[in-house]
PDB file of C-alpha atoms in Angstrom:
ATOM      1  CA  UNK A  28       9.977  52.099 -45.145  1.00 46.00           C
ATOM      2  CA  UNK A  29      10.628  55.795 -45.814  1.00 52.00           C
ATOM      3  CA  UNK A  30       6.877  56.414 -46.233  1.00 61.00           C
ATOM      4  CA  UNK A  31       6.312  55.273 -42.630  1.00 73.00           C
ATOM      5  CA  UNK A  32       8.566  57.979 -41.199  1.00 82.00           C
ATOM      6  CA  UNK A  33       7.086  61.223 -39.884  1.00 89.00           C
ATOM      7  CA  UNK A  34       7.883  64.532 -41.538  1.00 90.00           C
ATOM      8  CA  UNK A  35      10.658  65.775 -39.261  1.00 90.00           C
ATOM      9  CA  UNK A  36      10.157  69.387 -40.357  1.00 94.00           C
ATOM     10  CA  UNK A  37       6.592  69.090 -39.100  1.00 95.00           C
ATOM     11  CA  UNK A  38       7.851  67.539 -35.875  1.00 94.00           C
ATOM     12  CA  UNK A  39      10.337  70.377 -35.426  1.00 95.00           C
ATOM     13  CA  UNK A  40       7.549  72.916 -35.979  1.00 96.00           C
ATOM     14  CA  UNK A  41       5.478  71.163 -33.292  1.00 96.00           C
ATOM     15  CA  UNK A  42       8.416  71.480 -30.881  1.00 96.00           C
ATOM     16  CA  UNK A  43       8.653  75.205 -31.644  1.00 97.00           C
ATOM     17  CA  UNK A  44       4.898  75.551 -31.048  1.00 97.00           C
ATOM     18  CA  UNK A  45       5.128  73.774 -27.681  1.00 96.00           C
ATOM     19  CA  UNK A  46       7.977  76.057 -26.645  1.00 96.00           C
ATOM     20  CA  UNK A  47       5.977  79.146 -27.593  1.00 96.00           C
ATOM     21  CA  UNK A  48       2.817  77.927 -25.863  1.00 95.00           C
ATOM     22  CA  UNK A  49       4.630  77.090 -22.635  1.00 94.00           C
ATOM     23  CA  UNK A  50       6.461  80.424 -22.712  1.00 94.00           C
ATOM     24  CA  UNK A  51       3.071  82.112 -23.025  1.00 93.00           C
ATOM     25  CA  UNK A  52       1.839  80.566 -19.761  1.00 93.00           C
ATOM     26  CA  UNK A  53       5.175  80.154 -17.973  1.00 92.00           C
ATOM     27  CA  UNK A  54       4.420  82.517 -15.083  1.00 90.00           C
ATOM     28  CA  UNK A  55       1.156  80.721 -14.334  1.00 88.00           C
ATOM     29  CA  UNK A  56       2.911  77.350 -14.455  1.00 88.00           C
ATOM     30  CA  UNK A  57       5.774  78.509 -12.228  1.00 90.00           C
ATOM     31  CA  UNK A  58       3.352  79.814  -9.608  1.00 88.00           C
ATOM     32  CA  UNK A  59       1.372  76.567  -9.671  1.00 87.00           C
ATOM     33  CA  UNK A  60       4.553  74.471  -9.541  1.00 90.00           C
ATOM     34  CA  UNK A  61       5.818  76.426  -6.533  1.00 91.00           C
ATOM     35  CA  UNK A  62       2.507  75.890  -4.780  1.00 89.00           C
ATOM     36  CA  UNK A  63       2.650  72.140  -5.476  1.00 92.00           C
ATOM     37  CA  UNK A  64       6.224  71.937  -4.205  1.00 93.00           C
ATOM     38  CA  UNK A  65       5.262  73.722  -0.997  1.00 92.00           C
ATOM     39  CA  UNK A  66       2.927  70.827  -0.212  1.00 91.00           C
ATOM     40  CA  UNK A  67       0.180  73.201   0.875  1.00 85.00           C
ATOM     41  CA  UNK A  68      -3.071  72.145  -0.797  1.00 89.00           C
ATOM     42  CA  UNK A  69      -4.649  75.526  -0.097  1.00 89.00           C
ATOM     43  CA  UNK A  70      -1.855  77.245  -2.053  1.00 86.00           C
ATOM     44  CA  UNK A  71      -2.371  74.841  -4.952  1.00 86.00           C
ATOM     45  CA  UNK A  72      -6.101  75.573  -4.988  1.00 87.00           C
ATOM     46  CA  UNK A  73      -5.503  79.322  -4.846  1.00 85.00           C
ATOM     47  CA  UNK A  74      -2.927  79.256  -7.668  1.00 84.00           C
ATOM     48  CA  UNK A  75      -5.115  76.988  -9.808  1.00 82.00           C
ATOM     49  CA  UNK A  76      -8.048  79.354  -9.317  1.00 84.00           C
ATOM     50  CA  UNK A  77      -5.922  82.243 -10.639  1.00 82.00           C
ATOM     51  CA  UNK A  78      -5.325  80.347 -13.869  1.00 83.00           C
ATOM     52  CA  UNK A  79      -7.950  81.287 -16.407  1.00 84.00           C
ATOM     53  CA  UNK A  80      -9.367  79.302 -19.326  1.00 87.00           C
ATOM     54  CA  UNK A  81      -6.634  80.681 -21.589  1.00 88.00           C
ATOM     55  CA  UNK A  82      -3.984  79.002 -19.484  1.00 89.00           C
ATOM     56  CA  UNK A  83      -5.778  75.668 -19.326  1.00 88.00           C
ATOM     57  CA  UNK A  84      -6.532  75.605 -23.074  1.00 93.00           C
ATOM     58  CA  UNK A  85      -2.953  76.614 -23.867  1.00 93.00           C
ATOM     59  CA  UNK A  86      -1.594  73.815 -21.671  1.00 92.00           C
ATOM     60  CA  UNK A  87      -4.041  71.328 -23.211  1.00 94.00           C
ATOM     61  CA  UNK A  88      -2.880  72.306 -26.695  1.00 96.00           C
ATOM     62  CA  UNK A  89       0.758  71.939 -25.649  1.00 95.00           C
ATOM     63  CA  UNK A  90       0.066  68.496 -24.194  1.00 95.00           C
ATOM     64  CA  UNK A  91      -1.672  67.415 -27.410  1.00 97.00           C
ATOM     65  CA  UNK A  92       1.338  68.555 -29.440  1.00 97.00           C
ATOM     66  CA  UNK A  93       3.722  66.763 -27.074  1.00 97.00           C
ATOM     67  CA  UNK A  94       1.722  63.569 -27.611  1.00 97.00           C
ATOM     68  CA  UNK A  95       2.073  63.997 -31.396  1.00 97.00           C
ATOM     69  CA  UNK A  96       5.825  64.613 -31.020  1.00 97.00           C
ATOM     70  CA  UNK A  97       6.131  61.470 -28.912  1.00 96.00           C
ATOM     71  CA  UNK A  98       4.406  59.424 -31.637  1.00 95.00           C
ATOM     72  CA  UNK A  99       6.769  60.884 -34.258  1.00 95.00           C
ATOM     73  CA  UNK A 100       9.811  59.983 -32.147  1.00 94.00           C
ATOM     74  CA  UNK A 101       8.488  56.477 -31.494  1.00 93.00           C
ATOM     75  CA  UNK A 102       7.950  55.988 -35.247  1.00 92.00           C
ATOM     76  CA  UNK A 103      11.573  56.961 -35.891  1.00 91.00           C
ATOM     77  CA  UNK A 104      12.829  54.608 -33.178  1.00 90.00           C
ATOM     78  CA  UNK A 105      10.763  51.762 -34.603  1.00 88.00           C
ATOM     79  CA  UNK A 106      12.212  52.419 -38.062  1.00 84.00           C
ATOM     80  CA  UNK A 107      15.762  52.477 -36.684  1.00 85.00           C
ATOM     81  CA  UNK A 108      15.148  49.205 -34.816  1.00 85.00           C
ATOM     82  CA  UNK A 109      13.850  47.604 -38.025  1.00 82.00           C
ATOM     83  CA  UNK A 110      16.951  48.685 -39.945  1.00 82.00           C
ATOM     84  CA  UNK A 111      19.175  47.296 -37.192  1.00 84.00           C
ATOM     85  CA  UNK A 112      17.355  43.937 -37.305  1.00 84.00           C
ATOM     86  CA  UNK A 113      17.552  43.614 -41.076  1.00 80.00           C
ATOM     87  CA  UNK A 114      20.724  45.586 -41.723  1.00 66.00           C
TER      88      UNK A 114
END
C-alpha cells in the first residue's frame, strides 16, 4: 500500500510553488476579484484586459499544481479509508 501513496515532500513543494505563484499575481487577482464583486461587467472586462499573458499563464500553472495537490490528497484519503476498512 505504501507504494500507492504520493511523495508528501513533493506535495508540500507544490503547495509552496502555488503560494509563490499566487503571491506573484496577487495584485492582479485582487483587482479582478473586486471588479467581480462589484457586479459591474464593464469593470470586470477592464480589469481582465489589464491582466497580461504573464498573469494568465501564472494562474494556469497554479491551477495545474492545485489539481495535482488535490490528487495527492485524495490518494492519501483513499489509503486511510482502506486501512480503516481492513484495520
